[in-house]
Amino acid sequence: MSDNKPKDELLDHAYDGIQEYDNELPGWWKNLFYLTIIISVIYVIHYMVLGTGDSQRVEYLKEIDPNYVEPMVETAGGGVFSRYTSPYLAQQENLTPRVRHELDRVVNAPFDEHIFRAMNTATAEDLEKLKVLFPELYTQFDSGAFAAPSAPSVSTAGAIASSLTAPLTDDAALEAGKSVYDVHCFSCHGNAGEGGIGPNLTDEYWIHGAEMQDVLRVIFKGVPAKGMIAWEKTLSQEEIEQVASYVLVRLQGTDPPNPKAPEGEKVE
Ligand code: HEC
């Protein structure tokens, strides 16, 4: 800033009668401006050159998959830097089991499967494009070789401890079953069996069968890939028999508010 420059010197233009002084910008203003320039340089180096900071995209990916690790990046200078992974995010397991498993399954699916999946849902126009890009995969797809990956199923290996073929019907057993349900099951199947993360247990639709043995098997062995826990380690055989009976005798056929849409096959 030159001190000998006269202050408040009028410039010789006027717009709509408004005139303007030719004054220096204040020092604090210019310093702020220089600071933003310096920050922009640091920003570019941190996020774009070194890759030491997470971009919005990576932050998002880490949020939906706590184990996501951004691949190592080779920088222009030839150095290799691994991206920062927050230990907090790595521990954060706040996704429901079903979402997590579904995510893992989809993200880790082989490339072919991704393409088949895309073909499966593509519009006719997009399908044409995919056909050109992946002729071999298209041939397979077209021949019907692609079947959607089969739903992970309840383990059929090994006998289950209970041989009951009909639910218990005495009140004491059903009350005991309700207590088990209200502690362990309501969080996924709803207070009244209306469903939530897990399927609706009050309707006539069953994914794994409506017989006592089917229900017992699901509860004993779980459907780990879908988020239904195997309860044989947590609950006693008696408790499992009681809660299975409670589901079949007390919950089935009721009409709770906010029911989850039916899943599986209708069983009369
Ligand atoms: C963490 C969530 C969760 C909890 C807790 C849970 N379930 Fe499930 N349950 C599921 C999911 C998810 C399914 C669907 C599995 C599938 O899609 O194959 C399921 C399926 C079932 C089925 C089979 C339904 C069908 O349509 O065939 C029964 C029966 C069942 N659960 C009973 C129970 C009982 C009894 C308990 C408590 C001891 C319980 N569940 C606790 C998530 C849960």
PDB file of C-alpha atoms and ligand atoms in Angstrom:
ATOM      1  CA  MET A   1       0.000   0.000   0.000  1.00  0.00           C
ATOM      2  CA  SER A   2       1.590   3.241  -1.011  1.00  0.00           C
ATOM      3  CA  ASP A   3       1.275   5.983   1.547  1.00  0.00           C
ATOM      4  CA  ASN A   4       1.797   8.851  -0.807  1.00  0.00           C
ATOM      5  CA  LYS A   5      -1.178   7.875  -2.914  1.00  0.00           C
ATOM      6  CA  PRO A   6      -3.945  10.391  -2.302  1.00  0.00           C
ATOM      7  CA  LYS A   7      -6.967   8.999  -0.493  1.00  0.00           C
ATOM      8  CA  ASP A   8     -10.505   9.304  -1.695  1.00  0.00           C
ATOM      9  CA  GLU A   9      -9.580  10.078  -5.253  1.00  0.00           C
ATOM     10  CA  LEU A  10     -12.672   9.971  -7.428  1.00  0.00           C
ATOM     11  CA  LEU A  11     -12.582   7.855 -10.561  1.00  0.00           C
ATOM     12  CA  ASP A  12     -13.907   9.551 -13.598  1.00  0.00           C
ATOM     13  CA  HIS A  13     -16.832   7.295 -14.347  1.00  0.00           C
ATOM     14  CA  ALA A  14     -20.345   7.366 -13.003  1.00  0.00           C
ATOM     15  CA  TYR A  15     -23.132   4.856 -13.368  1.00  0.00           C
ATOM     16  CA  ASP A  16     -26.644   6.025 -12.710  1.00  0.00           C
ATOM     17  CA  GLY A  17     -25.130   8.919 -10.823  1.00  0.00           C
ATOM     18  CA  ILE A  18     -23.041   6.649  -8.607  1.00  0.00           C
ATOM     19  CA  GLN A  19     -19.353   7.471  -8.444  1.00  0.00           C
ATOM     20  CA  GLU A  20     -16.473   5.495  -7.062  1.00  0.00           C
ATOM     21  CA  TYR A  21     -13.295   6.193  -5.062  1.00  0.00           C
ATOM     22  CA  ASP A  22     -10.056   4.560  -6.118  1.00  0.00           C
ATOM     23  CA  ASN A  23      -8.948   3.232  -2.740  1.00  0.00           C
ATOM     24  CA  GLU A  24      -6.719   0.297  -1.841  1.00  0.00           C
ATOM     25  CA  LEU A  25      -8.485  -2.736  -0.389  1.00  0.00           C
ATOM     26  CA  PRO A  26      -7.883  -2.975   3.355  1.00  0.00           C
ATOM     27  CA  GLY A  27      -4.926  -5.100   4.471  1.00  0.00           C
ATOM     28  CA  TRP A  28      -7.038  -7.609   6.446  1.00  0.00           C
ATOM     29  CA  TRP A  29      -9.149  -8.228   3.355  1.00  0.00           C
ATOM     30  CA  LYS A  30      -6.151  -8.890   1.154  1.00  0.00           C
ATOM     31  CA  ASN A  31      -4.554 -11.133   3.779  1.00  0.00           C
ATOM     32  CA  LEU A  32      -7.698 -13.229   3.918  1.00  0.00           C
ATOM     33  CA  PHE A  33      -7.598 -13.494   0.170  1.00  0.00           C
ATOM     34  CA  TYR A  34      -3.955 -14.653   0.185  1.00  0.00           C
ATOM     35  CA  LEU A  35      -4.841 -17.151   2.917  1.00  0.00           C
ATOM     36  CA  THR A  36      -7.536 -18.748   0.743  1.00  0.00           C
ATOM     37  CA  ILE A  37      -4.972 -19.143  -2.012  1.00  0.00           C
ATOM     38  CA  ILE A  38      -2.570 -20.879   0.362  1.00  0.00           C
ATOM     39  CA  ILE A  39      -5.368 -23.122   1.660  1.00  0.00           C
ATOM     40  CA  SER A  40      -6.355 -24.078  -1.860  1.00  0.00           C
ATOM     41  CA  VAL A  41      -2.815 -25.272  -2.520  1.00  0.00           C
ATOM     42  CA  ILE A  42      -2.791 -27.349   0.672  1.00  0.00           C
ATOM     43  CA  TYR A  43      -6.244 -28.680  -0.262  1.00  0.00           C
ATOM     44  CA  VAL A  44      -5.156 -29.841  -3.679  1.00  0.00           C
ATOM     45  CA  ILE A  45      -2.052 -31.527  -2.272  1.00  0.00           C
ATOM     46  CA  HIS A  46      -3.936 -33.185   0.615  1.00  0.00           C
ATOM     47  CA  TYR A  47      -6.930 -34.503  -1.292  1.00  0.00           C
ATOM     48  CA  MET A  48      -5.789 -34.825  -4.855  1.00  0.00           C
ATOM     49  CA  VAL A  49      -2.041 -35.293  -5.015  1.00  0.00           C
ATOM     50  CA  LEU A  50      -1.220 -37.271  -1.874  1.00  0.00           C
ATOM     51  CA  GLY A  51      -4.714 -38.673  -1.394  1.00  0.00           C
ATOM     52  CA  THR A  52      -4.247 -38.434   2.377  1.00  0.00           C
ATOM     53  CA  GLY A  53      -7.728 -36.996   2.855  1.00  0.00           C
ATOM     54  CA  ASP A  54     -11.006 -38.773   2.150  1.00  0.00           C
ATOM     55  CA  SER A  55     -13.151 -37.377  -0.597  1.00  0.00           C
ATOM     56  CA  GLN A  56     -16.897 -37.210  -0.109  1.00  0.00           C
ATOM     57  CA  ARG A  57     -17.245 -40.349  -2.197  1.00  0.00           C
ATOM     58  CA  VAL A  58     -14.822 -42.300  -0.035  1.00  0.00           C
ATOM     59  CA  GLU A  59     -16.399 -40.984   3.153  1.00  0.00           C
ATOM     60  CA  TYR A  60     -19.737 -42.198   1.869  1.00  0.00           C
ATOM     61  CA  LEU A  61     -18.377 -45.617   0.890  1.00  0.00           C
ATOM     62  CA  LYS A  62     -16.860 -45.968   4.338  1.00  0.00           C
ATOM     63  CA  GLU A  63     -20.156 -45.112   5.895  1.00  0.00           C
ATOM     64  CA  ILE A  64     -22.039 -47.837   4.069  1.00  0.00           C
ATOM     65  CA  ASP A  65     -19.168 -50.294   4.377  1.00  0.00           C
ATOM     66  CA  PRO A  66     -17.020 -49.744   7.453  1.00  0.00           C
ATOM     67  CA  ASN A  67     -14.349 -52.057   6.058  1.00  0.00           C
ATOM     68  CA  TYR A  68     -13.999 -50.165   2.830  1.00  0.00           C
ATOM     69  CA  VAL A  69     -10.389 -49.328   2.095  1.00  0.00           C
ATOM     70  CA  GLU A  70      -9.638 -46.970  -0.719  1.00  0.00           C
ATOM     71  CA  PRO A  71      -7.112 -48.711  -2.963  1.00  0.00           C
ATOM     72  CA  MET A  72      -3.528 -47.487  -2.760  1.00  0.00           C
ATOM     73  CA  VAL A  73      -2.937 -44.673  -5.151  1.00  0.00           C
ATOM     74  CA  GLU A  74       0.146 -44.124  -7.217  1.00  0.00           C
ATOM     75  CA  THR A  75       0.867 -40.421  -7.243  1.00  0.00           C
ATOM     76  CA  ALA A  76       2.335 -38.454 -10.070  1.00  0.00           C
ATOM     77  CA  GLY A  77       5.622 -38.247  -8.185  1.00  0.00           C
ATOM     78  CA  GLY A  78       5.877 -42.045  -8.136  1.00  0.00           C
ATOM     79  CA  GLY A  79       5.260 -42.392  -4.401  1.00  0.00           C
ATOM     80  CA  VAL A  80       2.590 -44.742  -3.133  1.00  0.00           C
ATOM     81  CA  PHE A  81       0.317 -43.609  -0.366  1.00  0.00           C
ATOM     82  CA  SER A  82      -2.365 -45.565   1.367  1.00  0.00           C
ATOM     83  CA  ARG A  83      -5.475 -43.673   2.259  1.00  0.00           C
ATOM     84  CA  TYR A  84      -6.393 -42.896   5.806  1.00  0.00           C
ATOM     85  CA  THR A  85      -8.783 -45.405   7.366  1.00  0.00           C
ATOM     86  CA  SER A  86     -10.526 -44.347  10.502  1.00  0.00           C
ATOM     87  CA  PRO A  87     -10.425 -46.990  13.242  1.00  0.00           C
ATOM     88  CA  TYR A  88     -13.754 -45.610  14.429  1.00  0.00           C
ATOM     89  CA  LEU A  89     -15.403 -46.381  11.126  1.00  0.00           C
ATOM     90  CA  ALA A  90     -13.862 -49.839  11.014  1.00  0.00           C
ATOM     91  CA  GLN A  91     -15.545 -50.638  14.329  1.00  0.00           C
ATOM     92  CA  GLN A  92     -18.847 -49.144  13.459  1.00  0.00           C
ATOM     93  CA  GLU A  93     -21.105 -52.107  12.869  1.00  0.00           C
ATOM     94  CA  ASN A  94     -24.342 -50.232  12.976  1.00  0.00           C
ATOM     95  CA  LEU A  95     -25.839 -51.719   9.865  1.00  0.00           C
ATOM     96  CA  THR A  96     -28.534 -54.309  10.213  1.00  0.00           C
ATOM     97  CA  PRO A  97     -27.268 -57.814   9.475  1.00  0.00           C
ATOM     98  CA  ARG A  98     -29.481 -58.099   6.434  1.00  0.00           C
ATOM     99  CA  VAL A  99     -28.186 -54.891   4.893  1.00  0.00           C
ATOM    100  CA  ARG A 100     -24.604 -55.855   5.653  1.00  0.00           C
ATOM    101  CA  HIS A 101     -24.886 -59.290   4.118  1.00  0.00           C
ATOM    102  CA  GLU A 102     -26.737 -58.048   1.111  1.00  0.00           C
ATOM    103  CA  LEU A 103     -24.087 -55.390   0.648  1.00  0.00           C
ATOM    104  CA  ASP A 104     -21.215 -57.861   0.997  1.00  0.00           C
ATOM    105  CA  ARG A 105     -22.853 -60.233  -1.402  1.00  0.00           C
ATOM    106  CA  VAL A 106     -23.479 -57.589  -4.024  1.00  0.00           C
ATOM    107  CA  VAL A 107     -20.184 -55.771  -3.656  1.00  0.00           C
ATOM    108  CA  ASN A 108     -18.096 -58.940  -3.682  1.00  0.00           C
ATOM    109  CA  ALA A 109     -19.989 -60.651  -6.471  1.00  0.00           C
ATOM    110  CA  PRO A 110     -17.845 -61.678  -9.431  1.00  0.00           C
ATOM    111  CA  PHE A 111     -17.745 -59.329 -12.389  1.00  0.00           C
ATOM    112  CA  ASP A 112     -19.910 -61.617 -14.538  1.00  0.00           C
ATOM    113  CA  GLU A 113     -22.614 -61.511 -11.967  1.00  0.00           C
ATOM    114  CA  HIS A 114     -22.630 -57.729 -11.937  1.00  0.00           C
ATOM    115  CA  ILE A 115     -23.078 -57.712 -15.684  1.00  0.00           C
ATOM    116  CA  PHE A 116     -25.803 -60.352 -15.594  1.00  0.00           C
ATOM    117  CA  ARG A 117     -27.518 -58.387 -12.917  1.00  0.00           C
ATOM    118  CA  ALA A 118     -27.296 -55.267 -15.044  1.00  0.00           C
ATOM    119  CA  MET A 119     -28.642 -57.140 -18.088  1.00  0.00           C
ATOM    120  CA  ASN A 120     -31.456 -58.457 -16.008  1.00  0.00           C
ATOM    121  CA  THR A 121     -32.678 -54.997 -15.111  1.00  0.00           C
ATOM    122  CA  ALA A 122     -31.628 -53.124 -18.263  1.00  0.00           C
ATOM    123  CA  THR A 123     -34.067 -51.484 -20.637  1.00  0.00           C
ATOM    124  CA  ALA A 124     -34.176 -52.938 -24.160  1.00  0.00           C
ATOM    125  CA  GLU A 125     -32.012 -50.084 -25.365  1.00  0.00           C
ATOM    126  CA  ASP A 126     -29.375 -50.544 -22.652  1.00  0.00           C
ATOM    127  CA  LEU A 127     -29.438 -54.272 -23.200  1.00  0.00           C
ATOM    128  CA  GLU A 128     -28.411 -53.669 -26.809  1.00  0.00           C
ATOM    129  CA  LYS A 129     -25.423 -51.656 -25.599  1.00  0.00           C
ATOM    130  CA  LEU A 130     -24.447 -54.337 -23.102  1.00  0.00           C
ATOM    131  CA  LYS A 131     -24.765 -56.924 -25.844  1.00  0.00           C
ATOM    132  CA  VAL A 132     -22.201 -55.042 -27.914  1.00  0.00           C
ATOM    133  CA  LEU A 133     -19.851 -54.536 -24.982  1.00  0.00           C
ATOM    134  CA  PHE A 134     -19.992 -58.058 -23.573  1.00  0.00           C
ATOM    135  CA  PRO A 135     -20.970 -60.375 -26.427  1.00  0.00           C
ATOM    136  CA  GLU A 136     -19.887 -63.562 -24.656  1.00  0.00           C
ATOM    137  CA  LEU A 137     -21.645 -62.760 -21.440  1.00  0.00           C
ATOM    138  CA  TYR A 138     -24.678 -61.771 -23.446  1.00  0.00           C
ATOM    139  CA  THR A 139     -24.782 -65.163 -25.137  1.00  0.00           C
ATOM    140  CA  GLN A 140     -24.748 -66.828 -21.741  1.00  0.00           C
ATOM    141  CA  PHE A 141     -27.352 -64.446 -20.444  1.00  0.00           C
ATOM    142  CA  ASP A 142     -29.566 -64.984 -23.459  1.00  0.00           C
ATOM    143  CA  SER A 143     -29.370 -68.755 -23.185  1.00  0.00           C
ATOM    144  CA  GLY A 144     -30.780 -68.420 -19.703  1.00  0.00           C
ATOM    145  CA  ALA A 145     -27.612 -69.705 -18.075  1.00  0.00           C
ATOM    146  CA  PHE A 146     -27.833 -66.879 -15.644  1.00  0.00           C
ATOM    147  CA  ALA A 147     -30.044 -67.591 -12.725  1.00  0.00           C
ATOM    148  CA  ALA A 148     -30.185 -65.040  -9.982  1.00  0.00           C
ATOM    149  CA  PRO A 149     -27.882 -66.268  -7.223  1.00  0.00           C
ATOM    150  CA  SER A 150     -29.948 -68.615  -5.180  1.00  0.00           C
ATOM    151  CA  ALA A 151     -31.203 -67.295  -1.885  1.00  0.00           C
ATOM    152  CA  PRO A 152     -29.005 -68.365   0.984  1.00  0.00           C
ATOM    153  CA  SER A 153     -30.967 -71.005   2.772  1.00  0.00           C
ATOM    154  CA  VAL A 154     -31.360 -72.349   6.201  1.00  0.00           C
ATOM    155  CA  SER A 155     -28.815 -75.018   6.883  1.00  0.00           C
ATOM    156  CA  THR A 156     -30.278 -78.442   6.229  1.00  0.00           C
ATOM    157  CA  ALA A 157     -27.186 -80.181   7.490  1.00  0.00           C
ATOM    158  CA  GLY A 158     -27.513 -82.140  10.682  1.00  0.00           C
ATOM    159  CA  ALA A 159     -30.511 -82.997  12.723  1.00  0.00           C
ATOM    160  CA  ILE A 160     -32.022 -80.474  15.060  1.00  0.00           C
ATOM    161  CA  ALA A 161     -32.363 -81.331  18.682  1.00  0.00           C
ATOM    162  CA  SER A 162     -36.137 -81.204  18.803  1.00  0.00           C
ATOM    163  CA  SER A 163     -38.352 -83.840  17.229  1.00  0.00           C
ATOM    164  CA  LEU A 164     -41.650 -82.097  17.988  1.00  0.00           C
ATOM    165  CA  THR A 165     -43.933 -82.211  14.975  1.00  0.00           C
ATOM    166  CA  ALA A 166     -46.773 -80.166  16.446  1.00  0.00           C
ATOM    167  CA  PRO A 167     -46.620 -76.975  18.487  1.00  0.00           C
ATOM    168  CA  LEU A 168     -47.108 -77.078  22.235  1.00  0.00           C
ATOM    169  CA  THR A 169     -50.513 -75.744  23.132  1.00  0.00           C
ATOM    170  CA  ASP A 170     -50.590 -75.479  26.913  1.00  0.00           C
ATOM    171  CA  ASP A 171     -50.807 -71.934  28.254  1.00  0.00           C
ATOM    172  CA  ALA A 172     -47.704 -72.208  30.406  1.00  0.00           C
ATOM    173  CA  ALA A 173     -45.550 -73.151  27.402  1.00  0.00           C
ATOM    174  CA  LEU A 174     -47.077 -70.419  25.226  1.00  0.00           C
ATOM    175  CA  GLU A 175     -46.566 -67.811  27.941  1.00  0.00           C
ATOM    176  CA  ALA A 176     -42.953 -68.936  28.283  1.00  0.00           C
ATOM    177  CA  GLY A 177     -42.652 -68.706  24.497  1.00  0.00           C
ATOM    178  CA  LYS A 178     -44.002 -65.167  24.613  1.00  0.00           C
ATOM    179  CA  SER A 179     -41.368 -64.178  27.176  1.00  0.00           C
ATOM    180  CA  VAL A 180     -38.636 -65.534  24.937  1.00  0.00           C
ATOM    181  CA  TYR A 181     -40.148 -63.738  21.954  1.00  0.00           C
ATOM    182  CA  ASP A 182     -40.437 -60.448  23.812  1.00  0.00           C
ATOM    183  CA  VAL A 183     -36.755 -60.545  24.715  1.00  0.00           C
ATOM    184  CA  HIS A 184     -35.066 -62.030  21.670  1.00  0.00           C
ATOM    185  CA  CYS A 185     -37.311 -61.815  18.639  1.00  0.00           C
ATOM    186  CA  PHE A 186     -39.424 -58.654  18.732  1.00  0.00           C
ATOM    187  CA  SER A 187     -36.574 -56.428  17.591  1.00  0.00           C
ATOM    188  CA  CYS A 188     -36.592 -57.962  14.109  1.00  0.00           C
ATOM    189  CA  HIS A 189     -40.046 -59.501  13.820  1.00  0.00           C
ATOM    190  CA  GLY A 190     -42.014 -56.735  15.525  1.00  0.00           C
ATOM    191  CA  ASN A 191     -43.752 -56.589  18.882  1.00  0.00           C
ATOM    192  CA  ALA A 192     -46.804 -58.346  17.514  1.00  0.00           C
ATOM    193  CA  GLY A 193     -45.042 -60.418  14.866  1.00  0.00           C
ATOM    194  CA  GLU A 194     -45.862 -57.897  12.152  1.00  0.00           C
ATOM    195  CA  GLY A 195     -42.325 -58.061  10.777  1.00  0.00           C
ATOM    196  CA  GLY A 196     -39.534 -55.536  10.345  1.00  0.00           C
ATOM    197  CA  ILE A 197     -36.027 -56.614   9.518  1.00  0.00           C
ATOM    198  CA  GLY A 198     -37.347 -60.150   9.677  1.00  0.00           C
ATOM    199  CA  PRO A 199     -40.483 -61.403   7.926  1.00  0.00           C
ATOM    200  CA  ASN A 200     -44.032 -61.049   9.146  1.00  0.00           C
ATOM    201  CA  LEU A 201     -44.818 -64.070  11.328  1.00  0.00           C
ATOM    202  CA  THR A 202     -48.566 -63.523  11.450  1.00  0.00           C
ATOM    203  CA  ASP A 203     -49.449 -64.030   7.799  1.00  0.00           C
ATOM    204  CA  GLU A 204     -49.823 -67.290   5.898  1.00  0.00           C
ATOM    205  CA  TYR A 205     -46.658 -66.757   3.887  1.00  0.00           C
ATOM    206  CA  TRP A 206     -43.532 -68.672   4.804  1.00  0.00           C
ATOM    207  CA  ILE A 207     -40.069 -68.594   3.307  1.00  0.00           C
ATOM    208  CA  HIS A 208     -38.929 -71.758   5.020  1.00  0.00           C
ATOM    209  CA  GLY A 209     -42.131 -73.663   5.598  1.00  0.00           C
ATOM    210  CA  ALA A 210     -44.975 -73.545   8.092  1.00  0.00           C
ATOM    211  CA  GLU A 211     -44.613 -76.948   9.750  1.00  0.00           C
ATOM    212  CA  MET A 212     -43.417 -77.123  13.331  1.00  0.00           C
ATOM    213  CA  GLN A 213     -40.214 -78.837  12.194  1.00  0.00           C
ATOM    214  CA  ASP A 214     -39.594 -76.107   9.575  1.00  0.00           C
ATOM    215  CA  VAL A 215     -40.030 -73.349  12.124  1.00  0.00           C
ATOM    216  CA  LEU A 216     -37.903 -75.174  14.683  1.00  0.00           C
ATOM    217  CA  ARG A 217     -35.146 -75.633  12.134  1.00  0.00           C
ATOM    218  CA  VAL A 218     -35.089 -71.955  11.213  1.00  0.00           C
ATOM    219  CA  ILE A 219     -34.867 -70.965  14.857  1.00  0.00           C
ATOM    220  CA  PHE A 220     -32.239 -73.587  15.774  1.00  0.00           C
ATOM    221  CA  LYS A 221     -30.040 -73.072  12.731  1.00  0.00           C
ATOM    222  CA  GLY A 222     -30.916 -69.535  11.622  1.00  0.00           C
ATOM    223  CA  VAL A 223     -30.412 -68.132   8.168  1.00  0.00           C
ATOM    224  CA  PRO A 224     -27.074 -66.471   8.821  1.00  0.00           C
ATOM    225  CA  ALA A 225     -26.752 -64.956   5.375  1.00  0.00           C
ATOM    226  CA  LYS A 226     -30.092 -63.192   5.793  1.00  0.00           C
ATOM    227  CA  GLY A 227     -29.640 -61.997   9.336  1.00  0.00           C
ATOM    228  CA  MET A 228     -31.717 -64.599  11.146  1.00  0.00           C
ATOM    229  CA  ILE A 229     -29.606 -65.787  14.019  1.00  0.00           C
ATOM    230  CA  ALA A 230     -29.067 -69.460  14.878  1.00  0.00           C
ATOM    231  CA  TRP A 231     -30.539 -69.598  18.327  1.00  0.00           C
ATOM    232  CA  GLU A 232     -29.303 -73.041  19.335  1.00  0.00           C
ATOM    233  CA  LYS A 233     -26.324 -71.546  21.144  1.00  0.00           C
ATOM    234  CA  THR A 234     -28.333 -68.919  23.021  1.00  0.00           C
ATOM    235  CA  LEU A 235     -31.610 -70.619  23.833  1.00  0.00           C
ATOM    236  CA  SER A 236     -32.305 -74.025  25.318  1.00  0.00           C
ATOM    237  CA  GLN A 237     -34.142 -76.662  23.350  1.00  0.00           C
ATOM    238  CA  GLU A 238     -37.161 -76.112  25.566  1.00  0.00           C
ATOM    239  CA  GLU A 239     -37.161 -72.354  24.979  1.00  0.00           C
ATOM    240  CA  ILE A 240     -36.934 -72.851  21.233  1.00  0.00           C
ATOM    241  CA  GLU A 241     -39.856 -75.271  21.311  1.00  0.00           C
ATOM    242  CA  GLN A 242     -41.827 -72.745  23.358  1.00  0.00           C
ATOM    243  CA  VAL A 243     -41.105 -69.774  21.151  1.00  0.00           C
ATOM    244  CA  ALA A 244     -41.787 -71.773  17.969  1.00  0.00           C
ATOM    245  CA  SER A 245     -45.118 -72.775  19.449  1.00  0.00           C
ATOM    246  CA  TYR A 246     -45.856 -69.194  20.401  1.00  0.00           C
ATOM    247  CA  VAL A 247     -45.213 -68.137  16.799  1.00  0.00           C
ATOM    248  CA  LEU A 248     -47.423 -70.863  15.354  1.00  0.00           C
ATOM    249  CA  VAL A 249     -50.239 -70.805  17.876  1.00  0.00           C
ATOM    250  CA  ARG A 250     -50.448 -67.234  19.111  1.00  0.00           C
ATOM    251  CA  LEU A 251     -48.962 -65.060  16.352  1.00  0.00           C
ATOM    252  CA  GLN A 252     -50.120 -66.911  13.242  1.00  0.00           C
ATOM    253  CA  GLY A 253     -53.447 -65.697  11.926  1.00  0.00           C
ATOM    254  CA  THR A 254     -53.483 -62.462  13.945  1.00  0.00           C
ATOM    255  CA  ASP A 255     -53.820 -59.131  12.221  1.00  0.00           C
ATOM    256  CA  PRO A 256     -51.344 -56.685  13.780  1.00  0.00           C
ATOM    257  CA  PRO A 257     -51.098 -53.037  12.714  1.00  0.00           C
ATOM    258  CA  ASN A 258     -48.456 -52.095  10.108  1.00  0.00           C
ATOM    259  CA  PRO A 259     -47.882 -55.610   8.803  1.00  0.00           C
ATOM    260  CA  LYS A 260     -44.858 -56.223   6.624  1.00  0.00           C
ATOM    261  CA  ALA A 261     -45.638 -57.363   3.084  1.00  0.00           C
ATOM    262  CA  PRO A 262     -45.770 -61.156   2.685  1.00  0.00           C
ATOM    263  CA  GLU A 263     -42.567 -63.007   1.828  1.00  0.00           C
ATOM    264  CA  GLY A 264     -42.228 -66.563   0.628  1.00  0.00           C
ATOM    265  CA  GLU A 265     -44.963 -69.023  -0.325  1.00  0.00           C
ATOM    266  CA  LYS A 266     -48.530 -69.024   0.819  1.00  0.00           C
ATOM    267  CA  VAL A 267     -49.271 -72.005   3.040  1.00  0.00           C
ATOM    268  CA  GLU A 268     -52.945 -72.791   3.620  1.00  0.00           C
TER     269      GLU A 268
HETATM  270  C1  HEC B   1     -31.490 -59.931  13.946  1.00  0.00           C
HETATM  271  C2  HEC B   1     -32.823 -60.046  13.458  1.00  0.00           C
HETATM  272  C3  HEC B   1     -33.632 -61.261  13.840  1.00  0.00           C
HETATM  273  C4  HEC B   1     -33.899 -61.727  15.098  1.00  0.00           C
HETATM  274  C5  HEC B   1     -33.432 -61.162  16.434  1.00  0.00           C
HETATM  275  C6  HEC B   1     -34.754 -62.857  14.930  1.00  0.00           C
HETATM  276  N1  HEC B   1     -34.987 -63.072  13.605  1.00  0.00           N
HETATM  277 FE1  HEC B   1     -36.174 -64.520  12.815  1.00  0.00          FE
HETATM  278  N2  HEC B   1     -35.669 -63.912  10.957  1.00  0.00           N
HETATM  279  C7  HEC B   1     -34.893 -62.831  10.661  1.00  0.00           C
HETATM  280  C8  HEC B   1     -34.760 -62.729   9.236  1.00  0.00           C
HETATM  281  C9  HEC B   1     -33.995 -61.655   8.495  1.00  0.00           C
HETATM  282  C10 HEC B   1     -35.486 -63.796   8.678  1.00  0.00           C
HETATM  283  C11 HEC B   1     -35.672 -64.131   7.190  1.00  0.00           C
HETATM  284  C12 HEC B   1     -34.694 -65.185   6.749  1.00  0.00           C
HETATM  285  C13 HEC B   1     -34.759 -65.400   5.260  1.00  0.00           C
HETATM  286  O1  HEC B   1     -35.050 -64.431   4.530  1.00  0.00           O
HETATM  287  O2  HEC B   1     -34.484 -66.518   4.844  1.00  0.00           O
HETATM  288  C14 HEC B   1     -36.053 -64.521   9.810  1.00  0.00           C
HETATM  289  C15 HEC B   1     -36.852 -65.632   9.674  1.00  0.00           C
HETATM  290  C16 HEC B   1     -37.517 -66.236  10.714  1.00  0.00           C
HETATM  291  C17 HEC B   1     -38.467 -67.301  10.573  1.00  0.00           C
HETATM  292  C18 HEC B   1     -38.884 -67.950   9.270  1.00  0.00           C
HETATM  293  C19 HEC B   1     -39.983 -67.151   8.624  1.00  0.00           C
HETATM  294  C20 HEC B   1     -40.413 -67.717   7.305  1.00  0.00           C
HETATM  295  O3  HEC B   1     -41.130 -66.989   6.612  1.00  0.00           O
HETATM  296  O4  HEC B   1     -40.072 -68.859   6.981  1.00  0.00           O
HETATM  297  C21 HEC B   1     -38.910 -67.616  11.822  1.00  0.00           C
HETATM  298  C22 HEC B   1     -39.934 -68.659  12.189  1.00  0.00           C
HETATM  299  C23 HEC B   1     -38.215 -66.753  12.741  1.00  0.00           C
HETATM  300  N3  HEC B   1     -37.378 -65.921  12.046  1.00  0.00           N
HETATM  301  C24 HEC B   1     -38.385 -66.783  14.098  1.00  0.00           C
HETATM  302  C25 HEC B   1     -37.618 -66.042  14.987  1.00  0.00           C
HETATM  303  C26 HEC B   1     -37.670 -66.224  16.421  1.00  0.00           C
HETATM  304  C27 HEC B   1     -38.574 -67.179  17.161  1.00  0.00           C
HETATM  305  C28 HEC B   1     -36.769 -65.352  16.931  1.00  0.00           C
HETATM  306  C29 HEC B   1     -36.371 -65.172  18.380  1.00  0.00           C
HETATM  307  C30 HEC B   1     -35.864 -66.327  19.068  1.00  0.00           C
HETATM  308  C31 HEC B   1     -36.178 -64.606  15.817  1.00  0.00           C
HETATM  309  N4  HEC B   1     -36.705 -65.076  14.665  1.00  0.00           N
HETATM  310  C32 HEC B   1     -35.240 -63.602  15.972  1.00  0.00           C
HETATM  311  C33 HEC B   1     -34.315 -61.969  11.547  1.00  0.00           C
HETATM  312  C34 HEC B   1     -34.326 -62.110  12.908  1.00  0.00           C
END
